[in-house]
Short mmCIF file of C-alpha atoms in Angstrom, two decimals:
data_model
loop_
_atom_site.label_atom_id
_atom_site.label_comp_id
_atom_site.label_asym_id
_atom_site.label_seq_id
_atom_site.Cartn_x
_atom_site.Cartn_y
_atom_site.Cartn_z
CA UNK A 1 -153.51 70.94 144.01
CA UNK A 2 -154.75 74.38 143.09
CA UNK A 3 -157.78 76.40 144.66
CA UNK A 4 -161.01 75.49 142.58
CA UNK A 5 -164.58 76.67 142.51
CA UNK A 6 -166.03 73.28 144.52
CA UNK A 7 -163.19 74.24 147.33
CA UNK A 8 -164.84 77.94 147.73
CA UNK A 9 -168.52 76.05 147.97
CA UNK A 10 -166.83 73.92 150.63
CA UNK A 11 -165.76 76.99 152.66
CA UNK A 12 -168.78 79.11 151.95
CA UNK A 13 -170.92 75.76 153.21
CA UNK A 14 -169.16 75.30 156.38
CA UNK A 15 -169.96 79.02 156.77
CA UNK A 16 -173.32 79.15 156.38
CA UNK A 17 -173.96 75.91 158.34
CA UNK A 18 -171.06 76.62 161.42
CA UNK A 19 -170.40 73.02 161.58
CA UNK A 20 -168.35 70.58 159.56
CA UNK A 21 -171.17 68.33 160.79
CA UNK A 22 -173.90 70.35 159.37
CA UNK A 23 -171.87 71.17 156.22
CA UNK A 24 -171.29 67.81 155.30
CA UNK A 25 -174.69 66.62 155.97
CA UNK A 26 -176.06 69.76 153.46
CA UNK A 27 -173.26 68.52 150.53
CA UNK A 28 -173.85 64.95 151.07
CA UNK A 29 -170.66 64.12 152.34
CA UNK A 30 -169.78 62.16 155.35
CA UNK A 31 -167.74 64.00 158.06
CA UNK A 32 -164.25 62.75 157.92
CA UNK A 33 -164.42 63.10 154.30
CA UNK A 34 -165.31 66.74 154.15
CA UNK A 35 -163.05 67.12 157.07
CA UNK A 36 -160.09 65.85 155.11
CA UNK A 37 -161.17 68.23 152.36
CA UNK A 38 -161.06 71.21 154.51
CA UNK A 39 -157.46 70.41 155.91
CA UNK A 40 -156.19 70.03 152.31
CA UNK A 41 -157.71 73.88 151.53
CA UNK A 42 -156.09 75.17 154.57
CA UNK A 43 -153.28 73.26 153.63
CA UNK A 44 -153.09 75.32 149.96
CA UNK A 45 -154.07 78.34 151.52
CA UNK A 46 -151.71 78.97 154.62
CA UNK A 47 -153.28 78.76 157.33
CA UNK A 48 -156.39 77.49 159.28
CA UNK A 49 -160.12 78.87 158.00
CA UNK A 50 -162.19 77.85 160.76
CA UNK A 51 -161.82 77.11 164.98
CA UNK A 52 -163.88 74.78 166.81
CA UNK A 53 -165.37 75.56 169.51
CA UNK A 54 -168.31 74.59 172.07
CA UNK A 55 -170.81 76.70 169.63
CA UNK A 56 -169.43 75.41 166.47
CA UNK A 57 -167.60 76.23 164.28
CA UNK A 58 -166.24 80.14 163.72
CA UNK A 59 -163.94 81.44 161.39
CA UNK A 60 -160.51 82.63 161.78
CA UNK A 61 -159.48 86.41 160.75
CA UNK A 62 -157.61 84.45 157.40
CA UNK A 63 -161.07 82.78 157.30
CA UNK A 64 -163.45 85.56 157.20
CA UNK A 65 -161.15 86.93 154.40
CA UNK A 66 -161.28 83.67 152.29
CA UNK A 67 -165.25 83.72 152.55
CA UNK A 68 -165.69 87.12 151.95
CA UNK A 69 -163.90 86.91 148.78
CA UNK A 70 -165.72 83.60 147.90
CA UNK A 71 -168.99 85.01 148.13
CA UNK A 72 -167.64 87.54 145.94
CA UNK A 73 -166.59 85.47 143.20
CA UNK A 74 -169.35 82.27 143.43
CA UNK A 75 -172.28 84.56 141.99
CA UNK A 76 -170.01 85.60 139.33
CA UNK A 77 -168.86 82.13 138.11
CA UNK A 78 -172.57 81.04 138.62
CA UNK A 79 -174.09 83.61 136.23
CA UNK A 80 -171.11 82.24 133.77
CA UNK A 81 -172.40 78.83 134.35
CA UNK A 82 -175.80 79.78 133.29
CA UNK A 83 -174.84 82.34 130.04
CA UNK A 84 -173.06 79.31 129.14
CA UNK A 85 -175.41 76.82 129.60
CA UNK A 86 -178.08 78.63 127.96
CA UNK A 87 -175.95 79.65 125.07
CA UNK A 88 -174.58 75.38 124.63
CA UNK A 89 -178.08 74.74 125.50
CA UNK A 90 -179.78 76.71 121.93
CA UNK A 91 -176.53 75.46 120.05
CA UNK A 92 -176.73 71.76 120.43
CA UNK A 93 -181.05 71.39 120.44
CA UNK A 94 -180.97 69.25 123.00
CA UNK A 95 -178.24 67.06 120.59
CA UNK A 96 -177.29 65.05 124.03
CA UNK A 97 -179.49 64.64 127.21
CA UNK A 98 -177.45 64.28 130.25
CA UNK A 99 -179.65 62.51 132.64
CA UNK A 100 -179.11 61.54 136.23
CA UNK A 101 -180.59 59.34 138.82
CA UNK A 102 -180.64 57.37 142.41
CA UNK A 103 -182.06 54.19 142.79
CA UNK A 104 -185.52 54.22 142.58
CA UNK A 105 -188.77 53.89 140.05
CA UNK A 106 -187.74 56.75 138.01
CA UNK A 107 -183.61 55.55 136.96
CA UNK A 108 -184.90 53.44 134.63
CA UNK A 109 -188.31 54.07 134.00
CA UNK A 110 -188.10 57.52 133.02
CA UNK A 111 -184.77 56.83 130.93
CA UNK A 112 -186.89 55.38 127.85
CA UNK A 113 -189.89 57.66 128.16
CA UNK A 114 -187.27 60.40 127.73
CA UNK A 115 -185.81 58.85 124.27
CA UNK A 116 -189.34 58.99 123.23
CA UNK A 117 -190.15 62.35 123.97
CA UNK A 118 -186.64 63.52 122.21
CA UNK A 119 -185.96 60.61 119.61
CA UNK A 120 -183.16 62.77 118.26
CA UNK A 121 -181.36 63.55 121.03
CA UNK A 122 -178.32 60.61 122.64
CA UNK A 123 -179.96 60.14 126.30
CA UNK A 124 -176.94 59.01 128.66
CA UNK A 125 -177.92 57.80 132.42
CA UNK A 126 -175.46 58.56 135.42
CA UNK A 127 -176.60 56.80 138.69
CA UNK A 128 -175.83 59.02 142.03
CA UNK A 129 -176.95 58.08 145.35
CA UNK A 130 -176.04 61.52 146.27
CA UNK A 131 -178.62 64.00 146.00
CA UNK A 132 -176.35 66.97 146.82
CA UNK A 133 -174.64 65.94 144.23
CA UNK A 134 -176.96 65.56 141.44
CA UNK A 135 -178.32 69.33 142.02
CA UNK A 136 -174.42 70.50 141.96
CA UNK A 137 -174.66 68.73 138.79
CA UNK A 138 -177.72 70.11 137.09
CA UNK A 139 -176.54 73.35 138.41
CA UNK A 140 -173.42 73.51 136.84
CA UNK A 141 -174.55 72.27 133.83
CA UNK A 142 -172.97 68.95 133.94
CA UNK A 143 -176.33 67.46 133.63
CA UNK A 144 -179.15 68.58 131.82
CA UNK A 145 -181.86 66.61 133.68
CA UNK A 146 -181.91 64.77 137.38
CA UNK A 147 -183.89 62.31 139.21
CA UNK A 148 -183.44 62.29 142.94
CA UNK A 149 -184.89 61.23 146.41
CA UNK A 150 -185.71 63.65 149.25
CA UNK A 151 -186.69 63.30 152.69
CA UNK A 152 -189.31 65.96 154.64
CA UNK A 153 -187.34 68.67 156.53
CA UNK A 154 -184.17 66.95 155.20
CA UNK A 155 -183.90 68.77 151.70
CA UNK A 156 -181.09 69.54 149.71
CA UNK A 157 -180.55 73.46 149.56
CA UNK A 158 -182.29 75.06 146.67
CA UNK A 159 -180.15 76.66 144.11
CA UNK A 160 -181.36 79.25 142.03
CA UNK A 161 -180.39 78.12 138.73
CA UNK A 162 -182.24 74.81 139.16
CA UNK A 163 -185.83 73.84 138.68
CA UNK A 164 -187.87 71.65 141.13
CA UNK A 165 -191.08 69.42 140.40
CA UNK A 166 -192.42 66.48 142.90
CA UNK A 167 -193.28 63.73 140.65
CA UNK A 168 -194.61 61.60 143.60
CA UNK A 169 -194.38 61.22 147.80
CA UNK A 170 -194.76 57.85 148.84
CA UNK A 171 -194.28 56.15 152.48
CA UNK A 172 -191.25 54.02 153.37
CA UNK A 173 -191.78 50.50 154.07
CA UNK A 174 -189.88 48.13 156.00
CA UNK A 175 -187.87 45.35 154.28
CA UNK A 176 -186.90 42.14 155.49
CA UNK A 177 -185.97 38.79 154.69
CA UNK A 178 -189.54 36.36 154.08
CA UNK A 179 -188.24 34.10 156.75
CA UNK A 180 -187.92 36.73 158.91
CA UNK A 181 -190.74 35.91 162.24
CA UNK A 182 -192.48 39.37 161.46
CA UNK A 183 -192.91 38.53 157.51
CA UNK A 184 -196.00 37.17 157.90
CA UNK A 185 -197.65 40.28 159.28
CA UNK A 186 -199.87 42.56 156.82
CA UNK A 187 -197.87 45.99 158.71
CA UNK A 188 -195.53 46.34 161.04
CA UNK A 189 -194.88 49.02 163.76
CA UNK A 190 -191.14 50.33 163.35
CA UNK A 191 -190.35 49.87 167.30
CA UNK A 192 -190.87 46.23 166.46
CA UNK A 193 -187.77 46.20 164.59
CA UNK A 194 -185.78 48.32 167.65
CA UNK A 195 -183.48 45.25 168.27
CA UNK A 196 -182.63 44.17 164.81
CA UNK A 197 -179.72 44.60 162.66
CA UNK A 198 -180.16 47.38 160.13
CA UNK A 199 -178.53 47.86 156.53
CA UNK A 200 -178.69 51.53 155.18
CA UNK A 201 -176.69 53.04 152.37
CA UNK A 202 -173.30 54.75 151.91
CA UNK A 203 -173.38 58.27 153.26
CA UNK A 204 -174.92 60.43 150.50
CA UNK A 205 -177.87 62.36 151.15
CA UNK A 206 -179.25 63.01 154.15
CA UNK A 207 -181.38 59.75 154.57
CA UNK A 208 -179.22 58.92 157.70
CA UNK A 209 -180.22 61.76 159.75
CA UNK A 210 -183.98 61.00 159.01
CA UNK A 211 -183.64 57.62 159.90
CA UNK A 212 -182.00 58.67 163.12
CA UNK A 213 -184.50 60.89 164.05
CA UNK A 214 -187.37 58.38 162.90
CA UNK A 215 -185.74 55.46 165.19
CA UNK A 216 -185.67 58.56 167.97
CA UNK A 217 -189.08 59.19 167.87
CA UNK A 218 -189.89 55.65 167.90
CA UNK A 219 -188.15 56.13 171.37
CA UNK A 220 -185.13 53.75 170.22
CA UNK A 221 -181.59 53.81 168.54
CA UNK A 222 -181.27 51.82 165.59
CA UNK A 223 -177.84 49.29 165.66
CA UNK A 224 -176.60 50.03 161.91
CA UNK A 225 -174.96 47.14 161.70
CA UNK A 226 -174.24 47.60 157.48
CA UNK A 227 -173.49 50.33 155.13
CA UNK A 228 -173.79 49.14 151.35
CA UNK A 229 -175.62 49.70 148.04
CA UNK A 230 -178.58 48.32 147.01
CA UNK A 231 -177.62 45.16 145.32
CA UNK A 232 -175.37 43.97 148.69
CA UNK A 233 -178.28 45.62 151.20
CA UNK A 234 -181.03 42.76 148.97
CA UNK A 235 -178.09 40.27 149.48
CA UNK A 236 -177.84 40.63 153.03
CA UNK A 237 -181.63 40.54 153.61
CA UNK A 238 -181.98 37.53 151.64
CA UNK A 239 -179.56 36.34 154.09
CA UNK A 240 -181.93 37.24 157.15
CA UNK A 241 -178.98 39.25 158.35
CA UNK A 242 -180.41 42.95 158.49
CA UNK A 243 -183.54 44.91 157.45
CA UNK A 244 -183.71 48.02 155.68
CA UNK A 245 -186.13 51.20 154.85
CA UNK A 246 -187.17 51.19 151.34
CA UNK A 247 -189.39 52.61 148.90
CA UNK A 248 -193.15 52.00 148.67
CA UNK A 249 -192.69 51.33 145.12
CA UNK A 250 -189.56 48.20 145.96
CA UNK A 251 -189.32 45.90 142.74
CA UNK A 252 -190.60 42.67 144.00
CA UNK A 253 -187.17 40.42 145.02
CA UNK A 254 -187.26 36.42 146.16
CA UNK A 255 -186.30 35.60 149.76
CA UNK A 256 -187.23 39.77 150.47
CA UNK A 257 -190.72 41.33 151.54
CA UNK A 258 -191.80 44.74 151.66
CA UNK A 259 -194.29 45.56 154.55
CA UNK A 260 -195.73 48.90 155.50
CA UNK A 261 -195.32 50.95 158.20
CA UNK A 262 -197.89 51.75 160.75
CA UNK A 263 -198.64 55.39 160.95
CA UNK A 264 -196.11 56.27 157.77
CA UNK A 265 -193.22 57.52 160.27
CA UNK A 266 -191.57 57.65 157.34
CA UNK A 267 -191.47 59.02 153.44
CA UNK A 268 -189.86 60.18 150.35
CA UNK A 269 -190.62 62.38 147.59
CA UNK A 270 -189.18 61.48 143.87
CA UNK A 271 -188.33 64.46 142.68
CA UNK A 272 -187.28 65.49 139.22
CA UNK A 273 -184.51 68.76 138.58
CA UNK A 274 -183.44 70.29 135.59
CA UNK A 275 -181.43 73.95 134.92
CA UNK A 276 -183.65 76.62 134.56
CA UNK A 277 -181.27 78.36 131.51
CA UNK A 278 -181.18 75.03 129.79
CA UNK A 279 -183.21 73.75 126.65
CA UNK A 280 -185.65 71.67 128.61
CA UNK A 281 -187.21 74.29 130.36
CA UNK A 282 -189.48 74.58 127.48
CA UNK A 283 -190.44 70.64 128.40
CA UNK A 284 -191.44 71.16 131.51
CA UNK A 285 -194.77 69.62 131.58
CA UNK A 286 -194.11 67.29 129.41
CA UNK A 287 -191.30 66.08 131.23
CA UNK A 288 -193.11 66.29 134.38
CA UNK A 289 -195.86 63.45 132.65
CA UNK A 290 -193.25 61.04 131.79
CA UNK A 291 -191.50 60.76 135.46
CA UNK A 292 -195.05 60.52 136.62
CA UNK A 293 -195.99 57.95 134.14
CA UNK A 294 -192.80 56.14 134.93
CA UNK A 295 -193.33 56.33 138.59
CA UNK A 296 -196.80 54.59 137.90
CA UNK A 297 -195.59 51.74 136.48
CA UNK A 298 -193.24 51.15 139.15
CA UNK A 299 -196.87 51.41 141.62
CA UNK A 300 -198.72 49.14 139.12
CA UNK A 301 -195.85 46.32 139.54
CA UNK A 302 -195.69 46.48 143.20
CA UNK A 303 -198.84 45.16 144.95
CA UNK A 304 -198.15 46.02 148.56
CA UNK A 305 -197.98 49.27 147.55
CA UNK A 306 -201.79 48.87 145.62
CA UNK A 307 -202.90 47.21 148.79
CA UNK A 308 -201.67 50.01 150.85
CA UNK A 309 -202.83 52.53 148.48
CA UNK A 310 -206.22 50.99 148.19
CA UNK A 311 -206.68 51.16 152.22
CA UNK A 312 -205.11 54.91 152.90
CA UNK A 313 -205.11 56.42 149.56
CA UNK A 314 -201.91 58.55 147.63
CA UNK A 315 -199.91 61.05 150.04
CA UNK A 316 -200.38 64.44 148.75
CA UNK A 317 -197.34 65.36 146.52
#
């Protein structure tokens, strides 16, 4: 293995956060896995980088040299990134659309609406649960265009080379099987759901830790029972044997139901990213009317949504 540019982001991001914990949760990794990546640099570079301690973690003299040298060197390679970009970007007129996506209203929606607005151009989807991920992406130019979720307080750092629009904030609603006891209610209070069995996704974005913190103020401790993607997590609430937080905007699935939440203790914004030095930056507005479009189609199909909607109104973007 040789030292690359995503192991000097790795050691600059334990840095800045002074916790493998924290570091993880800002890259949208889980901890053992960004642990194991950490060993692996030390490994290829002699010698330990960081120390744990009661405050956190603190970097070793062989550290502070590695990070000092990173931050050195990551501006650098970033401006490349973007001289590239912009010079690919005026070559190829928009030739190929590189465009990225987590579950939600906008993977799909938006991926036709975006053939449309650039008939000549071959649009290619890439689904990412990750939204860490999908700005590294758009950042380094290995997408030109990104669809992601975010949670309040729980963003994904901002990089400078990327732009940021909200299409839409919505609340999360609770969803459970329809033979579930509480499917019959019109809303539901998310402490009545403190003793059941949850489902929530693979670790990659920072959805856990709002949950967590959700469930906390709700004055309980959610028993995540399940950890799987979308199409196992409807399988498993079919089943009656977990519930899950979901988007407003759910597609409609038999044997599942989507009920609100009373007092919205919960949301997430649909937000769509591009790279600033790329060729859609001239798009922006236009692009910005066909997420929104897409996103309300996906309100227009879902009717607890309307009904909530109709009764509270839209959350402010």
């Amino acid at each position: 293995m040789e030292l690359d540019i995503r192991h000097l982001r790795v050691i600059c991001a334990i840095a800045d956060a002074g916790s493998v914990t924290k570091a993880a949760t800002s890259l949208g990794l889980s901890q053992p896995s960004l642990t194991g990546q950490l060993q692996r640099i030390e490994s290829l570079l002699g010698g330990k980088l960081f120390l744990r301690g009661p405050d956190g973690t603190v970097p070793t003299d062989l550290g502070t040299f590695v990070i000092s040298r990173a931050r050195a060197v990551l501006p650098a390679i970033d401006q490349l990134q973007a001289d590239a970009i912009r010079r690919a970007g005026a070559q190829q007129d928009l030739r190929l659309l590189r465009y990225g996506a987590a579950p939600g209203p906008l993977m799909v929606g938006l991926l036709g609406r975006l053939r449309e607005l650039l008939p000549d151009a071959e649009v290619t989807l890439r689904t990412e649960t990750s939204s860490a991920t999908l700005v590294d992406l758009v950042a380094s130019g290995r997408l030109e265009l990104a669809a992601m979720l975010e949670y309040p307080d729980h963003e994904v750092a901002p990089r400078q080379e990327v732009e940021r629009r909200v299409v839409a904030t919505e609340p999360s609603f609770a969803l459970l099987s329809s033979s579930h006891p509480l499917a019959a209610r019109r809303a539901l209070a998310l402490t009545e759901l403190a003793e059941e069995q949850w489902v929530i996704p693979p670790p990659g974005d920072r959805f856990r830790e709002y949950f967590a913190i959700a469930c906390q103020n709700a004055g309980f401790r959610p028993k995540v029972s399940h950890e799987t993607e979308a199409s196992g997590a409807r399988d498993l609430m079919m089943a009656g044997q977990a519930v899950a937080i979901g988007q407003a905007t759910f597609r409609e699935t038999p044997g599942v139901v989507v009920r609100p939440l009373i007092d919205v203790p919960m949301r997430v914004r649909h937000v769509l990213v591009w790279n600033r030095s790329g060729s859609l930056t001239p798009l922006a507005d236009k692009l910005l009317a066909a997420a929104r479009s897409a996103y309300q189609e996906a309100v227009d199909r879902s009717p607890d949504y309307q009904r909530w909607l109709a009764e509270h109104g839209p959350l402010p973007a």
